[in-house]
């Protein structure tokens, strides 16, 4: 027994000593793979963070010293490296007397561009989008999975495709797109669409007024680009068909108003997202700013592409002059009566949801107008409601994280929005309320003197209980509306209104005895069915976007250019870079998230250097921060606009796909006819706006001058399809 006890004790001591010996040994955790030329983070564990003495460290890549120096161990938890060679790169890190090794698979950075490039080139060559997108996805997955095509094929299906559909935002878009398509099927079946076509046709005097009405509707639905695209395309398509306007022209007008008007509107679902990105970049730079909505408003004069795209759309509608592939499409439609080309393959077929109706069946316009109006106004007021416009609003004078005085009310935090300084809470009396804080709001945790502390307030999280002293809000209606739009979830609201619109459309037909409930349900299904191809394309576009994200395609492109930009060319280069990333990935919002945190610091530092070296020497030099903030605004505008420009030109963009879908256009024909118009406006934005703006020229001079140039170009090179064309 004693021997057994001794054996157990020795074993225990050996285990403890071996554990102590291994404690503190450093180890490395690299990512699964990386790209050449892209900054890569390696995590180091096992460091002694309590060591106050600096230590020597050395990092080697394939036996060559990449960097070395002296630092505290607690600051070496993450190291950033760049790799020049593809293949397996061996990493050795030595810190003090200890060292660790690992390896990382490195892919040539240029290969990361190939998945979207292959998809786009094949789509243009074959005019078959689904297989082209899947081949691009397959190639990207093969790169990720060690150039194994079989494994890449399987992961393309069970990982990337599945993840694209499982994303809640993507699923929401599928649901409301199908629901809206179903609603269109119902109003076709009840004769509502024919009725509204007759009504609008009586007011429309020809192709010019039909195009102008479409453009005007696109501008008026300013609060969300998705709602804009689906409502305008579906409601105006029969009118433009009746006036011999090509589907390519309709989809161009729809696409060129949706994102541009949502991008520059002072109230839209884009604002909260953009303000959040701008705010974080300002905070990281330490730029003193309190009103980030004001910063957003100040960027509007530098949103050259959106402003010029809206103007150019109006110009071609009023002048009836077109050029390039769009002129061919308009010539075919007007002179041959073919709104679609002979080889067109629309990604949705609205005609399939328009059955033959009895001649004696009344074609009442309000059977279409009422459901569409419900979707339109329901979206607007739904966004306000979802963002908390109609909740109680209070101004917080004091907040405590421990039990406060008798005058303090207990609340539970739902969320905090630092960009608007709004805490969404619940209390015993109210399930949902808005609490505004500012620099004067007192924060106390019960252990120290009360004092204003905005950073500590914003560090609070969901579920935290707080005690608040608050007054009735002094916010204006306009501020409440802005905050509501900034905090609303547009995809959720669009699901609500599209389903409600569908129900109303069926009820209208049933009440008037036009259809039975079974017929209404069948018509709804027929409307959904016409979107099957469009949904497949959209799903594949999201999938290839996920591939590009995992491959760090955008990061590679950014790393290529960030070190070689002169200050005055920065806005133009940023615009082009944003365009390329958005074109390759099909997402404008994703491009903004990538580039704004990079471009704002770049603009700050490059222009600060120029100010100190040149401008400060001038006797009438402006105040430095005033100059820097103005130049930052130019670069912010360049990121936001380049993202939208690339999105307009990309066949894998969701809004471009939705424009083709809602307009009943061949998708590749839409991209081919829109691209020359978008490129013309984009080049004008670069050459006549962003380059001069980078040199300090006022946008109030640049915008009118650019508009005049566009007018001159259209008048010189554009032709009217209604007039005989010379061969």
PDB file of N, CA and C in Angstrom, residues 610-678:
ATOM      1  N   UNK A 610       1.132  67.207 -47.022  1.00  0.00           N
ATOM      2  CA  UNK A 610       1.094  68.271 -48.021  1.00  0.00           C
ATOM      3  C   UNK A 610       0.865  69.634 -47.364  1.00  0.00           C
ATOM      4  N   UNK A 611       0.010  69.658 -46.361  1.00  0.00           N
ATOM      5  CA  UNK A 611      -0.265  70.923 -45.666  1.00  0.00           C
ATOM      6  C   UNK A 611       1.007  71.469 -45.025  1.00  0.00           C
ATOM      7  N   UNK A 612       1.732  70.606 -44.328  1.00  0.00           N
ATOM      8  CA  UNK A 612       2.940  71.054 -43.624  1.00  0.00           C
ATOM      9  C   UNK A 612       4.044  71.477 -44.585  1.00  0.00           C
ATOM     10  N   UNK A 613       4.142  70.755 -45.729  1.00  0.00           N
ATOM     11  CA  UNK A 613       5.235  71.035 -46.663  1.00  0.00           C
ATOM     12  C   UNK A 613       4.944  72.190 -47.607  1.00  0.00           C
ATOM     13  N   UNK A 614       3.671  72.438 -47.910  1.00  0.00           N
ATOM     14  CA  UNK A 614       3.335  73.438 -48.934  1.00  0.00           C
ATOM     15  C   UNK A 614       2.372  74.506 -48.409  1.00  0.00           C
ATOM     16  N   UNK A 615       1.191  74.083 -47.990  1.00  0.00           N
ATOM     17  CA  UNK A 615       0.125  75.035 -47.677  1.00  0.00           C
ATOM     18  C   UNK A 615       0.469  75.903 -46.478  1.00  0.00           C
ATOM     19  N   UNK A 616       1.082  75.306 -45.458  1.00  0.00           N
ATOM     20  CA  UNK A 616       1.393  76.061 -44.236  1.00  0.00           C
ATOM     21  C   UNK A 616       2.345  77.215 -44.502  1.00  0.00           C
ATOM     22  N   UNK A 617       3.105  77.159 -45.592  1.00  0.00           N
ATOM     23  CA  UNK A 617       4.063  78.220 -45.918  1.00  0.00           C
ATOM     24  C   UNK A 617       3.385  79.444 -46.520  1.00  0.00           C
ATOM     25  N   UNK A 618       2.131  79.273 -46.926  1.00  0.00           N
ATOM     26  CA  UNK A 618       1.393  80.389 -47.523  1.00  0.00           C
ATOM     27  C   UNK A 618       0.893  81.331 -46.427  1.00  0.00           C
ATOM     28  N   UNK A 619       0.938  82.649 -46.651  1.00  0.00           N
ATOM     29  CA  UNK A 619       0.496  83.597 -45.614  1.00  0.00           C
ATOM     30  C   UNK A 619      -1.003  83.529 -45.325  1.00  0.00           C
ATOM     31  N   UNK A 620      -1.813  83.094 -46.297  1.00  0.00           N
ATOM     32  CA  UNK A 620      -3.260  82.998 -46.077  1.00  0.00           C
ATOM     33  C   UNK A 620      -3.707  81.536 -45.981  1.00  0.00           C
ATOM     34  N   UNK A 621      -2.863  80.690 -45.396  1.00  0.00           N
ATOM     35  CA  UNK A 621      -3.169  79.267 -45.266  1.00  0.00           C
ATOM     36  C   UNK A 621      -4.391  79.061 -44.381  1.00  0.00           C
ATOM     37  N   UNK A 622      -5.301  78.164 -44.777  1.00  0.00           N
ATOM     38  CA  UNK A 622      -6.464  77.865 -43.921  1.00  0.00           C
ATOM     39  C   UNK A 622      -6.030  77.095 -42.672  1.00  0.00           C
ATOM     40  N   UNK A 623      -6.886  77.059 -41.675  1.00  0.00           N
ATOM     41  CA  UNK A 623      -6.586  76.303 -40.467  1.00  0.00           C
ATOM     42  C   UNK A 623      -6.430  74.824 -40.831  1.00  0.00           C
ATOM     43  N   UNK A 624      -5.434  74.144 -40.265  1.00  0.00           N
ATOM     44  CA  UNK A 624      -5.053  72.806 -40.717  1.00  0.00           C
ATOM     45  C   UNK A 624      -6.208  71.812 -40.630  1.00  0.00           C
ATOM     46  N   UNK A 625      -6.897  71.725 -39.500  1.00  0.00           N
ATOM     47  CA  UNK A 625      -7.946  70.734 -39.350  1.00  0.00           C
ATOM     48  C   UNK A 625      -9.117  71.012 -40.281  1.00  0.00           C
ATOM     49  N   UNK A 626      -9.382  72.282 -40.557  1.00  0.00           N
ATOM     50  CA  UNK A 626     -10.444  72.625 -41.499  1.00  0.00           C
ATOM     51  C   UNK A 626     -10.092  72.093 -42.886  1.00  0.00           C
ATOM     52  N   UNK A 627      -8.835  72.277 -43.290  1.00  0.00           N
ATOM     53  CA  UNK A 627      -8.368  71.782 -44.585  1.00  0.00           C
ATOM     54  C   UNK A 627      -8.423  70.254 -44.635  1.00  0.00           C
ATOM     55  N   UNK A 628      -7.940  69.606 -43.576  1.00  0.00           N
ATOM     56  CA  UNK A 628      -7.894  68.149 -43.552  1.00  0.00           C
ATOM     57  C   UNK A 628      -9.297  67.542 -43.598  1.00  0.00           C
ATOM     58  N   UNK A 629     -10.225  68.115 -42.818  1.00  0.00           N
ATOM     59  CA  UNK A 629     -11.588  67.582 -42.812  1.00  0.00           C
ATOM     60  C   UNK A 629     -12.225  67.698 -44.189  1.00  0.00           C
ATOM     61  N   UNK A 630     -11.968  68.788 -44.878  1.00  0.00           N
ATOM     62  CA  UNK A 630     -12.538  68.973 -46.212  1.00  0.00           C
ATOM     63  C   UNK A 630     -11.994  67.933 -47.188  1.00  0.00           C
ATOM     64  N   UNK A 631     -10.679  67.653 -47.113  1.00  0.00           N
ATOM     65  CA  UNK A 631     -10.085  66.680 -48.019  1.00  0.00           C
ATOM     66  C   UNK A 631     -10.521  65.252 -47.667  1.00  0.00           C
ATOM     67  N   UNK A 632     -10.783  65.010 -46.384  1.00  0.00           N
ATOM     68  CA  UNK A 632     -11.311  63.703 -45.984  1.00  0.00           C
ATOM     69  C   UNK A 632     -12.693  63.497 -46.588  1.00  0.00           C
ATOM     70  N   UNK A 633     -13.502  64.552 -46.617  1.00  0.00           N
ATOM     71  CA  UNK A 633     -14.844  64.454 -47.200  1.00  0.00           C
ATOM     72  C   UNK A 633     -14.777  64.037 -48.670  1.00  0.00           C
ATOM     73  N   UNK A 634     -13.785  64.556 -49.399  1.00  0.00           N
ATOM     74  CA  UNK A 634     -13.629  64.193 -50.811  1.00  0.00           C
ATOM     75  C   UNK A 634     -13.362  62.693 -50.933  1.00  0.00           C
ATOM     76  N   UNK A 635     -12.487  62.176 -50.076  1.00  0.00           N
ATOM     77  CA  UNK A 635     -12.134  60.757 -50.139  1.00  0.00           C
ATOM     78  C   UNK A 635     -13.291  59.869 -49.698  1.00  0.00           C
ATOM     79  N   UNK A 636     -14.056  60.318 -48.708  1.00  0.00           N
ATOM     80  CA  UNK A 636     -15.241  59.549 -48.305  1.00  0.00           C
ATOM     81  C   UNK A 636     -16.213  59.445 -49.483  1.00  0.00           C
ATOM     82  N   UNK A 637     -16.450  60.580 -50.136  1.00  0.00           N
ATOM     83  CA  UNK A 637     -17.328  60.580 -51.310  1.00  0.00           C
ATOM     84  C   UNK A 637     -16.817  59.647 -52.392  1.00  0.00           C
ATOM     85  N   UNK A 638     -15.491  59.600 -52.573  1.00  0.00           N
ATOM     86  CA  UNK A 638     -14.910  58.737 -53.609  1.00  0.00           C
ATOM     87  C   UNK A 638     -15.154  57.265 -53.307  1.00  0.00           C
ATOM     88  N   UNK A 639     -15.035  56.872 -52.041  1.00  0.00           N
ATOM     89  CA  UNK A 639     -15.291  55.473 -51.665  1.00  0.00           C
ATOM     90  C   UNK A 639     -16.755  55.113 -51.926  1.00  0.00           C
ATOM     91  N   UNK A 640     -17.660  55.944 -51.424  1.00  0.00           N
ATOM     92  CA  UNK A 640     -19.088  55.650 -51.545  1.00  0.00           C
ATOM     93  C   UNK A 640     -19.521  55.613 -53.012  1.00  0.00           C
ATOM     94  N   UNK A 641     -18.985  56.521 -53.800  1.00  0.00           N
ATOM     95  CA  UNK A 641     -19.398  56.605 -55.208  1.00  0.00           C
ATOM     96  C   UNK A 641     -18.769  55.513 -56.056  1.00  0.00           C
ATOM     97  N   UNK A 642     -17.483  55.243 -55.819  1.00  0.00           N
ATOM     98  CA  UNK A 642     -16.834  54.174 -56.570  1.00  0.00           C
ATOM     99  C   UNK A 642     -17.500  52.836 -56.317  1.00  0.00           C
ATOM    100  N   UNK A 643     -17.981  52.643 -55.084  1.00  0.00           N
ATOM    101  CA  UNK A 643     -18.672  51.398 -54.736  1.00  0.00           C
ATOM    102  C   UNK A 643     -19.952  51.250 -55.547  1.00  0.00           C
ATOM    103  N   UNK A 644     -20.701  52.336 -55.692  1.00  0.00           N
ATOM    104  CA  UNK A 644     -21.962  52.294 -56.452  1.00  0.00           C
ATOM    105  C   UNK A 644     -21.683  52.153 -57.947  1.00  0.00           C
ATOM    106  N   UNK A 645     -20.653  52.845 -58.438  1.00  0.00           N
ATOM    107  CA  UNK A 645     -20.294  52.757 -59.856  1.00  0.00           C
ATOM    108  C   UNK A 645     -19.929  51.320 -60.237  1.00  0.00           C
ATOM    109  N   UNK A 646     -19.069  50.674 -59.436  1.00  0.00           N
ATOM    110  CA  UNK A 646     -18.699  49.289 -59.713  1.00  0.00           C
ATOM    111  C   UNK A 646     -19.891  48.359 -59.636  1.00  0.00           C
ATOM    112  N   UNK A 647     -20.770  48.621 -58.690  1.00  0.00           N
ATOM    113  CA  UNK A 647     -21.989  47.835 -58.522  1.00  0.00           C
ATOM    114  C   UNK A 647     -22.870  47.939 -59.763  1.00  0.00           C
ATOM    115  N   UNK A 648     -22.938  49.137 -60.360  1.00  0.00           N
ATOM    116  CA  UNK A 648     -23.746  49.340 -61.563  1.00  0.00           C
ATOM    117  C   UNK A 648     -23.214  48.553 -62.756  1.00  0.00           C
ATOM    118  N   UNK A 649     -21.901  48.383 -62.823  1.00  0.00           N
ATOM    119  CA  UNK A 649     -21.289  47.721 -63.976  1.00  0.00           C
ATOM    120  C   UNK A 649     -21.166  46.218 -63.807  1.00  0.00           C
ATOM    121  N   UNK A 650     -21.390  45.719 -62.590  1.00  0.00           N
ATOM    122  CA  UNK A 650     -21.101  44.314 -62.295  1.00  0.00           C
ATOM    123  C   UNK A 650     -22.295  43.403 -62.571  1.00  0.00           C
ATOM    124  N   UNK A 651     -22.086  42.341 -63.343  1.00  0.00           N
ATOM    125  CA  UNK A 651     -23.187  41.386 -63.572  1.00  0.00           C
ATOM    126  C   UNK A 651     -23.465  40.501 -62.366  1.00  0.00           C
ATOM    127  N   UNK A 652     -22.613  40.546 -61.331  1.00  0.00           N
ATOM    128  CA  UNK A 652     -22.849  39.721 -60.150  1.00  0.00           C
ATOM    129  C   UNK A 652     -23.337  40.565 -58.973  1.00  0.00           C
ATOM    130  N   UNK A 653     -23.760  41.790 -59.236  1.00  0.00           N
ATOM    131  CA  UNK A 653     -24.310  42.647 -58.179  1.00  0.00           C
ATOM    132  C   UNK A 653     -25.781  42.306 -57.941  1.00  0.00           C
ATOM    133  N   UNK A 654     -26.187  42.246 -56.669  1.00  0.00           N
ATOM    134  CA  UNK A 654     -27.576  41.890 -56.379  1.00  0.00           C
ATOM    135  C   UNK A 654     -28.553  42.942 -56.893  1.00  0.00           C
ATOM    136  N   UNK A 655     -28.207  44.239 -56.787  1.00  0.00           N
ATOM    137  CA  UNK A 655     -29.134  45.263 -57.270  1.00  0.00           C
ATOM    138  C   UNK A 655     -29.223  45.267 -58.799  1.00  0.00           C
ATOM    139  N   UNK A 656     -28.115  44.948 -59.475  1.00  0.00           N
ATOM    140  CA  UNK A 656     -28.160  44.836 -60.940  1.00  0.00           C
ATOM    141  C   UNK A 656     -29.039  43.660 -61.345  1.00  0.00           C
ATOM    142  N   UNK A 657     -28.907  42.555 -60.631  1.00  0.00           N
ATOM    143  CA  UNK A 657     -29.742  41.377 -60.907  1.00  0.00           C
ATOM    144  C   UNK A 657     -31.210  41.698 -60.643  1.00  0.00           C
ATOM    145  N   UNK A 658     -31.477  42.388 -59.532  1.00  0.00           N
ATOM    146  CA  UNK A 658     -32.866  42.723 -59.192  1.00  0.00           C
ATOM    147  C   UNK A 658     -33.461  43.693 -60.211  1.00  0.00           C
ATOM    148  N   UNK A 659     -32.645  44.588 -60.775  1.00  0.00           N
ATOM    149  CA  UNK A 659     -33.146  45.503 -61.807  1.00  0.00           C
ATOM    150  C   UNK A 659     -33.556  44.728 -63.052  1.00  0.00           C
ATOM    151  N   UNK A 660     -32.722  43.767 -63.466  1.00  0.00           N
ATOM    152  CA  UNK A 660     -33.077  42.919 -64.610  1.00  0.00           C
ATOM    153  C   UNK A 660     -34.337  42.115 -64.305  1.00  0.00           C
ATOM    154  N   UNK A 661     -34.406  41.599 -63.083  1.00  0.00           N
ATOM    155  CA  UNK A 661     -35.533  40.768 -62.679  1.00  0.00           C
ATOM    156  C   UNK A 661     -36.839  41.560 -62.696  1.00  0.00           C
ATOM    157  N   UNK A 662     -36.837  42.725 -62.048  1.00  0.00           N
ATOM    158  CA  UNK A 662     -38.058  43.519 -61.952  1.00  0.00           C
ATOM    159  C   UNK A 662     -38.489  44.066 -63.306  1.00  0.00           C
ATOM    160  N   UNK A 663     -37.523  44.295 -64.208  1.00  0.00           N
ATOM    161  CA  UNK A 663     -37.838  44.868 -65.518  1.00  0.00           C
ATOM    162  C   UNK A 663     -38.118  43.807 -66.569  1.00  0.00           C
ATOM    163  N   UNK A 664     -37.880  42.526 -66.241  1.00  0.00           N
ATOM    164  CA  UNK A 664     -38.095  41.466 -67.218  1.00  0.00           C
ATOM    165  C   UNK A 664     -37.100  41.513 -68.355  1.00  0.00           C
ATOM    166  N   UNK A 665     -35.858  41.905 -68.025  1.00  0.00           N
ATOM    167  CA  UNK A 665     -34.829  42.075 -69.055  1.00  0.00           C
ATOM    168  C   UNK A 665     -33.851  40.915 -69.045  1.00  0.00           C
ATOM    169  N   UNK A 666     -33.244  40.654 -70.197  1.00  0.00           N
ATOM    170  CA  UNK A 666     -32.097  39.755 -70.242  1.00  0.00           C
ATOM    171  C   UNK A 666     -30.980  40.400 -69.423  1.00  0.00           C
ATOM    172  N   UNK A 667     -30.431  39.633 -68.476  1.00  0.00           N
ATOM    173  CA  UNK A 667     -29.501  40.225 -67.519  1.00  0.00           C
ATOM    174  C   UNK A 667     -28.225  40.734 -68.189  1.00  0.00           C
ATOM    175  N   UNK A 668     -27.624  39.931 -69.052  1.00  0.00           N
ATOM    176  CA  UNK A 668     -26.382  40.352 -69.707  1.00  0.00           C
ATOM    177  C   UNK A 668     -26.646  41.524 -70.647  1.00  0.00           C
ATOM    178  N   UNK A 669     -27.799  41.533 -71.324  1.00  0.00           N
ATOM    179  CA  UNK A 669     -28.154  42.682 -72.167  1.00  0.00           C
ATOM    180  C   UNK A 669     -28.275  43.951 -71.326  1.00  0.00           C
ATOM    181  N   UNK A 670     -28.838  43.819 -70.123  1.00  0.00           N
ATOM    182  CA  UNK A 670     -28.934  44.974 -69.223  1.00  0.00           C
ATOM    183  C   UNK A 670     -27.551  45.493 -68.856  1.00  0.00           C
ATOM    184  N   UNK A 671     -26.646  44.588 -68.512  1.00  0.00           N
ATOM    185  CA  UNK A 671     -25.291  45.005 -68.126  1.00  0.00           C
ATOM    186  C   UNK A 671     -24.569  45.641 -69.308  1.00  0.00           C
ATOM    187  N   UNK A 672     -24.686  45.027 -70.487  1.00  0.00           N
ATOM    188  CA  UNK A 672     -23.975  45.543 -71.663  1.00  0.00           C
ATOM    189  C   UNK A 672     -24.478  46.922 -72.077  1.00  0.00           C
ATOM    190  N   UNK A 673     -25.781  47.153 -72.002  1.00  0.00           N
ATOM    191  CA  UNK A 673     -26.325  48.447 -72.424  1.00  0.00           C
ATOM    192  C   UNK A 673     -26.123  49.521 -71.365  1.00  0.00           C
ATOM    193  N   UNK A 674     -26.123  49.129 -70.090  1.00  0.00           N
ATOM    194  CA  UNK A 674     -25.932  50.116 -69.023  1.00  0.00           C
ATOM    195  C   UNK A 674     -24.476  50.518 -68.856  1.00  0.00           C
ATOM    196  N   UNK A 675     -23.556  49.583 -69.088  1.00  0.00           N
ATOM    197  CA  UNK A 675     -22.142  49.834 -68.812  1.00  0.00           C
ATOM    198  C   UNK A 675     -21.590  51.079 -69.515  1.00  0.00           C
ATOM    199  N   UNK A 676     -21.852  51.303 -70.831  1.00  0.00           N
ATOM    200  CA  UNK A 676     -21.310  52.519 -71.449  1.00  0.00           C
ATOM    201  C   UNK A 676     -21.811  53.803 -70.793  1.00  0.00           C
ATOM    202  N   UNK A 677     -23.071  53.828 -70.379  1.00  0.00           N
ATOM    203  CA  UNK A 677     -23.609  55.012 -69.716  1.00  0.00           C
ATOM    204  C   UNK A 677     -22.947  55.207 -68.358  1.00  0.00           C
ATOM    205  N   UNK A 678     -22.818  54.102 -67.603  1.00  0.00           N
ATOM    206  CA  UNK A 678     -22.192  54.193 -66.283  1.00  0.00           C
ATOM    207  C   UNK A 678     -20.726  54.581 -66.407  1.00  0.00           C
TER     208      UNK A 678
END
